[in-house]
PDB file of C-alpha atoms and ligand atoms in Angstrom:
ATOM      1  CA  MET A   1      38.844   0.940  20.540  1.00 48.00           C
ATOM      2  CA  GLY A   2      39.107  -0.526  24.023  1.00 48.00           C
ATOM      3  CA  ALA A   3      37.784  -4.030  24.684  1.00 53.00           C
ATOM      4  CA  THR A   4      34.972  -2.646  26.869  1.00 60.00           C
ATOM      5  CA  SER A   5      33.637  -0.013  24.471  1.00 69.00           C
ATOM      6  CA  THR A   6      29.995  -0.340  23.421  1.00 72.00           C
ATOM      7  CA  PRO A   7      29.648  -1.576  19.832  1.00 88.00           C
ATOM      8  CA  VAL A   8      28.307   1.064  17.488  1.00 97.00           C
ATOM      9  CA  CYS A   9      24.682   0.481  16.540  1.00 98.00           C
ATOM     10  CA  ARG A  10      24.301   0.836  12.787  1.00 98.00           C
ATOM     11  CA  LEU A  11      21.083   2.598  11.761  1.00 98.00           C
ATOM     12  CA  VAL A  12      19.420   3.134   8.395  1.00 98.00           C
ATOM     13  CA  VAL A  13      16.489   5.561   8.298  1.00 99.00           C
ATOM     14  CA  LEU A  14      13.777   5.358   5.639  1.00 98.00           C
ATOM     15  CA  ILE A  15      11.698   8.429   4.819  1.00 98.00           C
ATOM     16  CA  SER A  16       9.200   9.614   2.214  1.00 98.00           C
ATOM     17  CA  GLY A  17       8.930  13.355   2.772  1.00 97.00           C
ATOM     18  CA  ARG A  18       9.656  16.078   5.292  1.00 97.00           C
ATOM     19  CA  GLY A  19      11.686  13.868   7.588  1.00 98.00           C
ATOM     20  CA  SER A  20      11.131  15.577  10.928  1.00 98.00           C
ATOM     21  CA  ASN A  21      11.267  12.238  12.752  1.00 98.00           C
ATOM     22  CA  MET A  22      14.514  11.429  10.937  1.00 98.00           C
ATOM     23  CA  GLN A  23      15.924  14.806  12.002  1.00 98.00           C
ATOM     24  CA  THR A  24      15.052  13.999  15.600  1.00 98.00           C
ATOM     25  CA  ILE A  25      16.856  10.658  15.293  1.00 98.00           C
ATOM     26  CA  VAL A  26      19.974  12.319  13.833  1.00 98.00           C
ATOM     27  CA  ASP A  27      19.923  15.159  16.364  1.00 98.00           C
ATOM     28  CA  THR A  28      19.493  12.737  19.282  1.00 98.00           C
ATOM     29  CA  VAL A  29      22.377  10.500  18.197  1.00 98.00           C
ATOM     30  CA  ARG A  30      24.616  13.558  17.916  1.00 98.00           C
ATOM     31  CA  ALA A  31      23.478  15.553  20.949  1.00 98.00           C
ATOM     32  CA  GLN A  32      23.658  12.552  23.282  1.00 98.00           C
ATOM     33  CA  ALA A  33      26.805  11.145  21.615  1.00 98.00           C
ATOM     34  CA  LEU A  34      25.060   7.782  21.411  1.00 98.00           C
ATOM     35  CA  PRO A  35      27.029   4.718  20.329  1.00 98.00           C
ATOM     36  CA  ALA A  36      25.187   4.764  17.005  1.00 98.00           C
ATOM     37  CA  GLU A  37      25.875   5.695  13.421  1.00 98.00           C
ATOM     38  CA  ILE A  38      23.332   6.844  10.861  1.00 98.00           C
ATOM     39  CA  CYS A  39      24.743   4.830   7.959  1.00 98.00           C
ATOM     40  CA  ALA A  40      22.213   6.108   5.434  1.00 98.00           C
ATOM     41  CA  VAL A  41      18.970   7.961   4.950  1.00 98.00           C
ATOM     42  CA  ILE A  42      17.030   6.387   2.088  1.00 98.00           C
ATOM     43  CA  ALA A  43      13.875   7.802   0.489  1.00 98.00           C
ATOM     44  CA  ASN A  44      11.433   6.379  -2.011  1.00 98.00           C
ATOM     45  CA  LYS A  45      11.169   9.833  -3.613  1.00 97.00           C
ATOM     46  CA  ALA A  46      14.202  11.657  -5.001  1.00 97.00           C
ATOM     47  CA  ASP A  47      12.702  15.035  -4.024  1.00 97.00           C
ATOM     48  CA  ALA A  48      11.928  14.140  -0.407  1.00 97.00           C
ATOM     49  CA  ALA A  49      12.746  17.267   1.609  1.00 97.00           C
ATOM     50  CA  GLY A  50      14.340  15.218   4.361  1.00 98.00           C
ATOM     51  CA  LEU A  51      16.889  13.837   1.919  1.00 98.00           C
ATOM     52  CA  ALA A  52      18.241  17.328   1.220  1.00 97.00           C
ATOM     53  CA  TRP A  53      18.476  18.029   4.955  1.00 98.00           C
ATOM     54  CA  ALA A  54      20.356  14.784   5.608  1.00 98.00           C
ATOM     55  CA  ARG A  55      22.727  15.455   2.710  1.00 98.00           C
ATOM     56  CA  GLU A  56      23.531  18.889   4.183  1.00 98.00           C
ATOM     57  CA  GLN A  57      24.323  17.141   7.459  1.00 97.00           C
ATOM     58  CA  GLY A  58      26.919  15.001   5.712  1.00 98.00           C
ATOM     59  CA  ILE A  59      24.903  11.801   6.085  1.00 98.00           C
ATOM     60  CA  PRO A  60      25.024   9.339   3.159  1.00 98.00           C
ATOM     61  CA  VAL A  61      21.697   9.573   1.343  1.00 98.00           C
ATOM     62  CA  GLN A  62      20.115   7.548  -1.382  1.00 98.00           C
ATOM     63  CA  ALA A  63      16.885   7.671  -3.364  1.00 98.00           C
ATOM     64  CA  VAL A  64      15.244   4.436  -4.452  1.00 98.00           C
ATOM     65  CA  PRO A  65      12.218   5.848  -6.297  1.00 98.00           C
ATOM     66  CA  HIS A  66       9.351   3.382  -6.158  1.00 98.00           C
ATOM     67  CA  ARG A  67       8.048   4.700  -9.468  1.00 97.00           C
ATOM     68  CA  ASP A  68      11.110   3.234 -11.193  1.00 98.00           C
ATOM     69  CA  TYR A  69       9.929  -0.292 -10.414  1.00 98.00           C
ATOM     70  CA  ALA A  70       7.095  -2.181 -12.091  1.00 98.00           C
ATOM     71  CA  THR A  71       6.033  -4.121  -9.011  1.00 97.00           C
ATOM     72  CA  ARG A  72       6.051  -3.761  -5.255  1.00 97.00           C
ATOM     73  CA  GLU A  73       8.313  -6.826  -5.064  1.00 98.00           C
ATOM     74  CA  ALA A  74      10.856  -5.298  -7.467  1.00 98.00           C
ATOM     75  CA  PHE A  75      10.941  -2.046  -5.487  1.00 98.00           C
ATOM     76  CA  ASP A  76      11.338  -3.870  -2.193  1.00 98.00           C
ATOM     77  CA  ALA A  77      14.152  -5.987  -3.656  1.00 98.00           C
ATOM     78  CA  ALA A  78      16.037  -2.854  -4.770  1.00 98.00           C
ATOM     79  CA  LEU A  79      15.413  -1.210  -1.403  1.00 98.00           C
ATOM     80  CA  ALA A  80      16.706  -4.312   0.401  1.00 98.00           C
ATOM     81  CA  VAL A  81      19.918  -4.232  -1.647  1.00 98.00           C
ATOM     82  CA  ALA A  82      20.488  -0.574  -0.725  1.00 98.00           C
ATOM     83  CA  ILE A  83      19.843  -1.286   2.955  1.00 98.00           C
ATOM     84  CA  ASP A  84      21.908  -4.480   3.068  1.00 98.00           C
ATOM     85  CA  ALA A  85      24.914  -2.568   1.744  1.00 98.00           C
ATOM     86  CA  CYS A  86      24.858  -0.647   5.055  1.00 98.00           C
ATOM     87  CA  GLN A  87      24.724  -3.789   7.219  1.00 98.00           C
ATOM     88  CA  PRO A  88      22.385  -2.128   9.709  1.00 98.00           C
ATOM     89  CA  ASP A  89      21.425  -3.358  13.146  1.00 98.00           C
ATOM     90  CA  TYR A  90      18.105  -1.526  12.818  1.00 98.00           C
ATOM     91  CA  VAL A  91      16.101  -0.002   9.973  1.00 98.00           C
ATOM     92  CA  LEU A  92      13.983   2.871  11.249  1.00 98.00           C
ATOM     93  CA  LEU A  93      10.870   3.760   9.251  1.00 98.00           C
ATOM     94  CA  ALA A  94      10.303   7.448   9.919  1.00 98.00           C
ATOM     95  CA  GLY A  95       7.360   8.676   7.873  1.00 96.00           C
ATOM     96  CA  PHE A  96       8.067   6.033   5.221  1.00 97.00           C
ATOM     97  CA  MET A  97       4.790   5.788   3.337  1.00 95.00           C
ATOM     98  CA  ARG A  98       5.076   2.465   1.511  1.00 95.00           C
ATOM     99  CA  VAL A  99       3.450  -0.833   2.339  1.00 95.00           C
ATOM    100  CA  LEU A 100       6.230  -3.425   2.535  1.00 97.00           C
ATOM    101  CA  THR A 101       5.990  -6.942   1.125  1.00 97.00           C
ATOM    102  CA  PRO A 102       6.095  -9.947   3.491  1.00 97.00           C
ATOM    103  CA  GLY A 103       9.388 -11.045   1.890  1.00 97.00           C
ATOM    104  CA  PHE A 104      11.013  -7.704   2.724  1.00 98.00           C
ATOM    105  CA  VAL A 105       9.712  -7.785   6.282  1.00 98.00           C
ATOM    106  CA  GLU A 106      10.964 -11.362   6.748  1.00 97.00           C
ATOM    107  CA  HIS A 107      14.392 -10.403   5.386  1.00 98.00           C
ATOM    108  CA  PHE A 108      14.757  -7.724   8.063  1.00 98.00           C
ATOM    109  CA  ASN A 109      12.963  -9.664  10.791  1.00 96.00           C
ATOM    110  CA  GLY A 110      13.648  -8.134  14.217  1.00 96.00           C
ATOM    111  CA  LYS A 111      15.373  -5.100  12.726  1.00 98.00           C
ATOM    112  CA  LEU A 112      12.493  -3.122  11.217  1.00 98.00           C
ATOM    113  CA  ILE A 113      10.904  -0.449  13.384  1.00 98.00           C
ATOM    114  CA  ASN A 114       8.029   1.837  12.402  1.00 98.00           C
ATOM    115  CA  ILE A 115       6.315   4.877  13.862  1.00 98.00           C
ATOM    116  CA  HIS A 116       2.573   5.047  13.340  1.00 98.00           C
ATOM    117  CA  PRO A 117       0.439   8.065  14.239  1.00 98.00           C
ATOM    118  CA  SER A 118      -2.171   6.297  16.364  1.00 98.00           C
ATOM    119  CA  LEU A 119      -2.406   4.274  19.535  1.00 98.00           C
ATOM    120  CA  LEU A 120      -2.234   0.855  17.888  1.00 98.00           C
ATOM    121  CA  PRO A 121      -4.094  -1.428  17.523  1.00 98.00           C
ATOM    122  CA  ALA A 122      -6.580   1.420  16.951  1.00 98.00           C
ATOM    123  CA  PHE A 123      -6.579   3.094  13.560  1.00 98.00           C
ATOM    124  CA  PRO A 124      -4.069   1.280  11.354  1.00 97.00           C
ATOM    125  CA  GLY A 125      -3.624   2.611   7.825  1.00 96.00           C
ATOM    126  CA  LEU A 126      -3.948   6.155   6.570  1.00 96.00           C
ATOM    127  CA  HIS A 127      -5.824   9.236   7.831  1.00 98.00           C
ATOM    128  CA  THR A 128      -5.461   8.234  11.456  1.00 98.00           C
ATOM    129  CA  HIS A 129      -6.321  11.674  12.810  1.00 98.00           C
ATOM    130  CA  GLN A 130      -9.577  11.777  10.851  1.00 98.00           C
ATOM    131  CA  GLN A 131     -10.322   8.251  12.065  1.00 98.00           C
ATOM    132  CA  ALA A 132      -9.728   9.303  15.666  1.00 98.00           C
ATOM    133  CA  LEU A 133     -11.997  12.341  15.379  1.00 98.00           C
ATOM    134  CA  ALA A 134     -14.718  10.322  13.632  1.00 98.00           C
ATOM    135  CA  MET A 135     -14.642   7.740  16.428  1.00 98.00           C
ATOM    136  CA  GLY A 136     -14.776  10.391  19.157  1.00 98.00           C
ATOM    137  CA  VAL A 137     -11.824   9.024  21.110  1.00 98.00           C
ATOM    138  CA  GLN A 138     -10.664  11.301  23.912  1.00 98.00           C
ATOM    139  CA  TRP A 139      -7.034  10.205  23.701  1.00 98.00           C
ATOM    140  CA  HIS A 140      -4.983   9.735  20.556  1.00 98.00           C
ATOM    141  CA  GLY A 141      -1.279   9.309  19.970  1.00 98.00           C
ATOM    142  CA  CYS A 142       1.442   7.316  18.304  1.00 98.00           C
ATOM    143  CA  THR A 143       3.172   3.970  18.501  1.00 98.00           C
ATOM    144  CA  LEU A 144       6.713   2.781  17.832  1.00 98.00           C
ATOM    145  CA  HIS A 145       6.677  -0.909  17.003  1.00 98.00           C
ATOM    146  CA  PHE A 146       8.578  -3.726  15.374  1.00 98.00           C
ATOM    147  CA  VAL A 147       7.222  -4.406  11.900  1.00 98.00           C
ATOM    148  CA  THR A 148       5.485  -7.671  11.017  1.00 97.00           C
ATOM    149  CA  PRO A 149       3.929  -8.631   7.676  1.00 95.00           C
ATOM    150  CA  VAL A 150       0.587  -7.302   8.989  1.00 95.00           C
ATOM    151  CA  LEU A 151       0.195  -3.581   8.242  1.00 94.00           C
ATOM    152  CA  ASP A 152       0.716  -1.297  11.256  1.00 94.00           C
ATOM    153  CA  HIS A 153       1.035  -4.214  13.609  1.00 94.00           C
ATOM    154  CA  GLY A 154       3.789  -5.743  15.700  1.00 97.00           C
ATOM    155  CA  PRO A 155       5.462  -5.775  19.111  1.00 98.00           C
ATOM    156  CA  ILE A 156       5.066  -2.354  20.709  1.00 98.00           C
ATOM    157  CA  ILE A 157       8.214  -0.606  21.924  1.00 98.00           C
ATOM    158  CA  ALA A 158       6.674   2.657  23.143  1.00 98.00           C
ATOM    159  CA  GLN A 159       3.502   4.715  22.910  1.00 98.00           C
ATOM    160  CA  GLY A 160       2.717   8.379  23.374  1.00 98.00           C
ATOM    161  CA  MET A 161      -0.655   9.935  24.164  1.00 98.00           C
ATOM    162  CA  VAL A 162      -2.223  13.293  23.479  1.00 98.00           C
ATOM    163  CA  PRO A 163      -5.641  14.549  24.565  1.00 98.00           C
ATOM    164  CA  VAL A 164      -8.246  15.175  21.884  1.00 98.00           C
ATOM    165  CA  LEU A 165      -9.687  18.639  22.469  1.00 97.00           C
ATOM    166  CA  SER A 166     -13.081  19.969  21.563  1.00 96.00           C
ATOM    167  CA  GLY A 167     -12.975  21.595  18.135  1.00 96.00           C
ATOM    168  CA  ASP A 168      -9.808  19.799  17.033  1.00 98.00           C
ATOM    169  CA  THR A 169      -9.217  19.443  13.308  1.00 98.00           C
ATOM    170  CA  PRO A 170      -7.140  16.595  11.849  1.00 98.00           C
ATOM    171  CA  ASP A 171      -4.292  19.089  11.409  1.00 98.00           C
ATOM    172  CA  ASP A 172      -4.495  20.158  15.067  1.00 98.00           C
ATOM    173  CA  LEU A 173      -4.231  16.544  16.120  1.00 98.00           C
ATOM    174  CA  ALA A 174      -1.418  15.784  13.677  1.00 98.00           C
ATOM    175  CA  GLU A 175       0.622  18.668  15.072  1.00 98.00           C
ATOM    176  CA  ARG A 176       0.049  17.540  18.663  1.00 98.00           C
ATOM    177  CA  VAL A 177       0.843  13.896  17.881  1.00 98.00           C
ATOM    178  CA  LEU A 178       4.024  14.857  16.012  1.00 98.00           C
ATOM    179  CA  GLN A 179       5.495  16.349  19.197  1.00 98.00           C
ATOM    180  CA  VAL A 180       5.056  12.995  20.899  1.00 98.00           C
ATOM    181  CA  GLU A 181       6.393  11.100  17.859  1.00 98.00           C
ATOM    182  CA  HIS A 182       9.646  13.026  18.168  1.00 98.00           C
ATOM    183  CA  CYS A 183       9.881  12.260  21.874  1.00 97.00           C
ATOM    184  CA  LEU A 184       9.265   8.553  21.248  1.00 98.00           C
ATOM    185  CA  TYR A 185      11.956   8.297  18.600  1.00 98.00           C
ATOM    186  CA  ALA A 186      14.429  10.263  20.741  1.00 98.00           C
ATOM    187  CA  ASN A 187      13.965   7.797  23.598  1.00 98.00           C
ATOM    188  CA  VAL A 188      13.785   4.638  21.511  1.00 98.00           C
ATOM    189  CA  VAL A 189      16.890   5.426  19.456  1.00 98.00           C
ATOM    190  CA  ARG A 190      18.781   5.744  22.733  1.00 98.00           C
ATOM    191  CA  TRP A 191      17.421   2.409  23.998  1.00 98.00           C
ATOM    192  CA  LEU A 192      18.401   0.758  20.707  1.00 98.00           C
ATOM    193  CA  ALA A 193      21.865   2.315  20.645  1.00 98.00           C
ATOM    194  CA  GLU A 194      22.499   1.182  24.206  1.00 97.00           C
ATOM    195  CA  GLY A 195      21.400  -2.364  23.379  1.00 97.00           C
ATOM    196  CA  LEU A 196      18.509  -2.346  25.838  1.00 98.00           C
ATOM    197  CA  VAL A 197      15.730  -3.607  23.548  1.00 98.00           C
ATOM    198  CA  SER A 198      14.853  -7.274  23.106  1.00 97.00           C
ATOM    199  CA  LEU A 199      11.872  -9.513  22.388  1.00 96.00           C
ATOM    200  CA  ASP A 200      10.817 -12.179  24.882  1.00 95.00           C
ATOM    201  CA  ALA A 201       9.515 -15.660  24.059  1.00 94.00           C
ATOM    202  CA  MET A 202       5.994 -14.224  23.658  1.00 95.00           C
ATOM    203  CA  GLN A 203       7.276 -11.663  21.133  1.00 94.00           C
ATOM    204  CA  ARG A 204       6.729  -8.840  23.596  1.00 97.00           C
ATOM    205  CA  VAL A 205       9.254  -6.041  23.854  1.00 98.00           C
ATOM    206  CA  GLN A 206      11.493  -5.782  26.899  1.00 97.00           C
ATOM    207  CA  VAL A 207      13.605  -2.683  27.500  1.00 97.00           C
ATOM    208  CA  ARG A 208      16.214  -3.370  30.146  1.00 97.00           C
ATOM    209  CA  GLY A 209      16.112  -0.918  33.045  1.00 95.00           C
ATOM    210  CA  VAL A 210      13.184   1.066  31.625  1.00 94.00           C
ATOM    211  CA  ALA A 211       9.940   0.670  33.582  1.00 86.00           C
ATOM    212  CA  SER A 212       7.669   3.015  31.673  1.00 91.00           C
ATOM    213  CA  ARG A 213       7.528   3.069  27.900  1.00 97.00           C
ATOM    214  CA  SER A 214       4.587   5.445  27.654  1.00 97.00           C
ATOM    215  CA  PHE A 215       4.668   9.192  27.283  1.00 98.00           C
ATOM    216  CA  VAL A 216       2.029  11.883  27.481  1.00 97.00           C
ATOM    217  CA  LEU A 217       1.737  15.403  26.131  1.00 97.00           C
ATOM    218  CA  THR A 218       1.042  17.834  28.975  1.00 95.00           C
ATOM    219  CA  PRO A 219       0.928  21.648  28.989  1.00 93.00           C
ATOM    220  CA  GLN A 220       4.574  21.454  30.106  1.00 93.00           C
ATOM    221  CA  GLY A 221       5.606  19.287  27.151  1.00 94.00           C
ATOM    222  CA  VAL A 222       6.001  15.554  26.584  1.00 96.00           C
ATOM    223  CA  GLU A 223       6.710  13.609  29.766  1.00 94.00           C
ATOM    224  CA  PRO A 224       6.964   9.950  30.740  1.00 93.00           C
ATOM    225  CA  SER A 225       3.522   8.969  31.999  1.00 90.00           C
ATOM    226  CA  GLN A 226       3.413   8.165  35.686  1.00 69.00           C
ATOM    227  CA  ARG A 227       2.723   4.587  36.637  1.00 55.00           C
TER     228      ARG A 227
HETATM  229  C1  LIG B   1       4.436  11.312  10.779  1.00 78.45           C
HETATM  230  O1  LIG B   1       3.273  11.747  11.397  1.00 78.45           O
HETATM  231  C2  LIG B   1       4.432   9.824  10.679  1.00 78.45           C
HETATM  232  O2  LIG B   1       3.945   9.177  11.798  1.00 78.45           O
HETATM  233  C3  LIG B   1       3.494   9.649   9.521  1.00 78.45           C
HETATM  234  O3  LIG B   1       3.886  10.635   8.608  1.00 78.45           O
HETATM  235  C4  LIG B   1       4.461  11.725   9.319  1.00 78.45           C
HETATM  236  C5  LIG B   1       5.837  11.927   8.806  1.00 78.45           C
HETATM  237  O4  LIG B   1       6.431  13.067   9.321  1.00 78.45           O
HETATM  238  N1  LIG B   1       3.473   8.320   9.022  1.00 78.45           N
HETATM  239  P1  LIG B   1       7.977  13.357   9.098  1.00 78.45           P
HETATM  240  O5  LIG B   1       8.305  13.050   7.648  1.00 78.45           O
HETATM  241  O6  LIG B   1       8.756  12.498  10.040  1.00 78.45           O
HETATM  242  O7  LIG B   1       8.124  14.819   9.388  1.00 78.45           O
END
């Protein structure tokens, strides 16, 4: 490697199920030839569909089934060992449906990134699309953020918005939000790989050279929102 080449950004992706966000991350790294390597895809369920997909892609995969561990702390400790073996720069939670212990979050401080299907700080936790419909919000969406010990909370890297339409069901909204989730991860994985993302003294995210970190679903697809 030449002295000026960009260092490769080592990524571990955590999933629990289908893994469509993980697929977007993998596809983006490959299609854009980003200076990044997916070192492992790890799931907390051995039968997670996304694990099979990643294995077929030739990506190292591992299952750390949470049911094998008596306590949350014991599971998180085993998960941390599996992740540490990869020496990642970032750990991307992509539909990873486990609440993480403060010790785990501290261990990976500044490296853990999560996608949450709401416009945080609105609607943390589960069933976000039902929550949005029950509240009558007119805009809903998703948030990519650094993880802190507080559930679904932390410095926001990017957000994506979708309109809530009359007659929407939770499934309608989930489908619409998922399109924006994929767009967010595609952009953010590039920013991470290119070393553009940092936290300032106030623990707010800065992305060098990127003015707008918000996206919106339009009839033409997902676009950066105009500022
Ligand atoms: C996504 O909507 C994610 O935000 C939520 O669960 C879903 C996972 O989808 N937490 P996938 O596994 O990435 O397809």
